[in-house]
Coordinates of C-alpha atoms in Angstrom, one line a residue:
X1 CA 48.2 73.2 -16.4
X2 CA 51.5 73.4 -14.4
X3 CA 49.7 73.2 -11.0
X4 CA 47.8 69.9 -12.1
X5 CA 51.0 68.4 -13.1
X6 CA 52.3 69.5 -9.6
X7 CA 49.7 67.6 -7.9
X8 CA 50.5 64.4 -10.0
X9 CA 54.1 64.4 -8.9
X10 CA 53.3 65.2 -5.2
X11 CA 51.0 62.3 -5.1
X12 CA 53.6 59.8 -6.8
X13 CA 56.2 60.9 -4.5
X14 CA 53.9 60.4 -1.4
X15 CA 52.9 56.9 -2.6
X16 CA 56.7 56.1 -3.2
X17 CA 57.8 57.2 0.2
X18 CA 55.1 55.3 2.1
X19 CA 56.0 52.2 0.2
X20 CA 59.5 52.5 1.0
X21 CA 59.0 53.2 4.7
X22 CA 57.1 50.1 4.8
X23 CA 59.9 47.6 4.0
X24 CA 59.9 44.7 1.8
X25 CA 56.7 43.1 1.0
X26 CA 55.7 39.8 3.2
X27 CA 54.9 37.0 1.2
X28 CA 52.0 34.7 2.7
X29 CA 52.0 31.2 2.3
X30 CA 49.3 28.9 2.6
X31 CA 49.0 26.9 6.0
X32 CA 50.6 23.6 5.7
X33 CA 48.0 20.9 5.7
X34 CA 48.3 18.5 8.9
X35 CA 47.9 15.0 7.8
X36 CA 44.8 13.4 9.5
X37 CA 44.5 9.7 10.1
X38 CA 41.1 8.1 8.9
X39 CA 41.0 4.6 9.7
X40 CA 39.1 2.4 7.6
X41 CA 37.0 0.1 9.8
X42 CA 38.0 -3.6 9.7
X43 CA 35.1 -6.2 9.6
X44 CA 31.3 -5.3 8.9
X45 CA 29.9 -1.8 9.0
X46 CA 26.6 -0.2 8.8
X47 CA 25.7 2.3 6.3
X48 CA 23.0 4.7 7.2
X49 CA 20.8 5.8 4.3
X50 CA 18.6 8.0 6.4
X51 CA 18.7 9.7 9.8
X52 CA 18.5 6.9 12.6
X53 CA 18.4 7.1 16.4
X54 CA 21.1 5.5 18.4
X55 CA 20.2 4.2 21.9
X56 CA 22.0 2.5 24.7
X57 CA 20.3 -0.8 24.3
X58 CA 18.4 -2.8 21.6
X59 CA 14.8 -1.4 22.2
X60 CA 13.1 1.9 22.4
X61 CA 13.0 1.4 26.4
X62 CA 16.7 2.1 26.3
X63 CA 17.6 5.9 26.3
X64 CA 18.4 7.8 23.0
X65 CA 22.0 8.8 23.3
X66 CA 22.5 10.3 19.6
X67 CA 21.7 10.5 16.0
X68 CA 23.4 9.1 12.7
X69 CA 22.8 11.4 10.0
X70 CA 22.4 10.0 6.3
X71 CA 25.6 8.6 4.8
X72 CA 27.2 8.0 8.3
X73 CA 29.1 4.8 8.3
X74 CA 30.0 2.8 11.8
X75 CA 31.7 -0.8 12.4
X76 CA 29.2 -3.1 13.5
X77 CA 30.3 -5.3 16.2
X78 CA 27.0 -7.5 17.0
X79 CA 23.1 -7.7 16.9
X80 CA 20.5 -8.4 19.0
X81 CA 19.2 -12.3 19.6
X82 CA 16.3 -11.5 17.2
X83 CA 18.5 -9.7 14.9
X84 CA 16.3 -6.7 14.9
X85 CA 19.1 -4.3 16.3
X86 CA 22.6 -4.0 15.5
X87 CA 25.3 -3.1 18.1
X88 CA 27.8 -0.4 16.8
X89 CA 31.0 1.5 18.0
X90 CA 29.8 4.8 19.1
X91 CA 32.2 6.9 20.9
X92 CA 31.4 9.1 24.0
X93 CA 28.9 6.5 25.6
X94 CA 29.7 4.0 28.2
X95 CA 31.9 1.1 26.7
X96 CA 31.7 2.9 23.2
X97 CA 29.0 0.9 22.1
X98 CA 25.5 1.7 21.2
X99 CA 22.5 0.2 19.3
X100 CA 20.6 1.0 16.0
X101 CA 17.4 -0.4 14.3
X102 CA 18.7 -3.0 11.8
X103 CA 15.7 -2.1 9.5
X104 CA 17.0 1.5 9.1
X105 CA 20.7 0.8 8.2
X106 CA 22.4 -1.3 5.7
X107 CA 25.2 -3.8 6.6
X108 CA 28.1 -3.8 4.7
X109 CA 29.3 -6.3 3.0
X110 CA 25.8 -8.0 2.3
X111 CA 25.5 -11.2 4.4
X112 CA 28.3 -10.2 6.9
X113 CA 28.3 -12.4 10.0
X114 CA 27.6 -10.7 13.5
X115 CA 27.8 -12.2 16.6
X116 CA 24.9 -12.4 19.0
X117 CA 25.3 -9.8 21.7
X118 CA 23.0 -10.1 24.9
X119 CA 21.4 -6.8 25.7
X120 CA 22.3 -4.6 28.7
X121 CA 19.7 -4.3 31.5
X122 CA 17.3 -1.4 31.0
X123 CA 17.7 1.6 33.4
X124 CA 15.3 1.8 36.0
X125 CA 13.3 5.2 36.6
X126 CA 15.2 7.7 38.7
X127 CA 11.6 8.9 40.3
X128 CA 9.0 6.1 41.1
X129 CA 5.7 7.5 40.2
X130 CA 3.6 7.9 43.4
X131 CA 0.0 9.3 43.9
X132 CA -0.3 12.8 45.8
X133 CA -2.7 11.8 48.8
X134 CA -4.2 15.3 48.6
X135 CA -5.2 14.8 44.9
X136 CA -6.6 11.3 45.6
X137 CA -8.5 12.6 48.4
X138 CA -10.6 14.7 46.0
X139 CA -11.7 11.7 44.4
X140 CA -12.9 9.8 47.4
X141 CA -16.5 8.4 47.0
X142 CA -18.6 10.2 49.3
X143 CA -21.5 7.8 49.2
X144 CA -23.2 9.3 46.1
X145 CA -24.7 6.5 44.2
X146 CA -24.6 6.2 40.5
X147 CA -27.0 8.6 38.7
X148 CA -29.8 7.0 36.5
X149 CA -29.2 7.4 32.9
X150 CA -32.1 9.4 31.1
X151 CA -34.5 7.2 29.9
X152 CA -36.4 7.5 26.5
X153 CA -40.1 9.4 26.7
X154 CA -42.1 8.8 23.8
X155 CA -43.8 11.9 22.2
X156 CA -47.6 12.2 22.3
X157 CA -49.5 11.0 19.5
X158 CA -50.0 13.5 16.6
X159 CA -53.6 14.4 15.9
X160 CA -54.4 15.6 12.5
X161 CA -56.5 18.4 12.3
X162 CA -60.0 17.9 10.6
X163 CA -61.6 20.3 8.1
X164 CA -65.3 21.0 7.8
X165 CA -66.7 19.4 4.6
X166 CA -66.8 22.0 1.8
X167 CA -70.8 22.8 1.1
X168 CA -72.0 23.2 -2.3
X169 CA -73.4 26.4 -3.1
X170 CA -77.3 26.5 -3.3
X171 CA -78.8 26.6 -6.7
X172 CA -80.0 30.4 -6.2
X173 CA -77.1 32.0 -8.1
X174 CA -75.9 32.6 -11.7
X175 CA -73.8 29.9 -13.2
X176 CA -70.5 31.2 -14.7
X177 CA -70.7 28.8 -17.6
X178 CA -73.5 30.7 -19.1
X179 CA -71.6 34.1 -18.7
X180 CA -68.8 32.4 -20.5
X181 CA -70.6 31.0 -23.3
X182 CA -72.6 34.3 -23.7
X183 CA -69.0 36.2 -24.3
X184 CA -68.1 33.3 -26.7
X185 CA -71.2 33.9 -28.9
X186 CA -70.6 37.6 -28.7
X187 CA -66.8 37.3 -29.8
X188 CA -67.7 34.8 -32.8
X189 CA -70.6 37.0 -33.9
X190 CA -68.3 40.2 -33.9
X191 CA -65.5 38.2 -35.6
X192 CA -68.0 37.3 -38.5
X193 CA -69.2 40.8 -38.9
X194 CA -65.7 42.1 -39.2
X195 CA -64.9 39.7 -41.8
X196 CA -68.2 40.4 -43.8
X197 CA -67.2 44.2 -43.7
X198 CA -63.7 43.8 -44.8
X199 CA -65.1 42.6 -48.1

């Protein structure tokens, strides 16, 4: 019993010594919140109810430069001549402006005026498609004319087989009706006898 108390005392002294050597406890303070400036856009804005593509110009011929997810808000600065596309402020692209399809966004406030903006020119493709001359040579007409389409050939007429006429047997045999009537008479006669015997 004394030995167990000795171990408890030794453990308590060791814990006290290690905490005294560590020095006073350091109190942790939460990091100070850095104030962020959230600018409220002035003028009309767009609100994205669902995901929408962002393009460099008002049309699908223009390059797609990003996507606005549902709930995004962006300042609206103009619209295409037909009003189908809305020009927005979009950082990271040339001029910080891009376009979204008007049917996929909601303009706030309702009935806000957006000036008409002339669309930028479409970009020319970097590579002009050309035909490979070796590939084109494989399809050169070698003088073989068009082949005739298959024509319809009717099937030969169907000939129905003819059966020989059924011949009636000659009168030399025993007619089966006579045998049937004979058996019927014998059966009736046997039935009458059995009824009479039962009395």
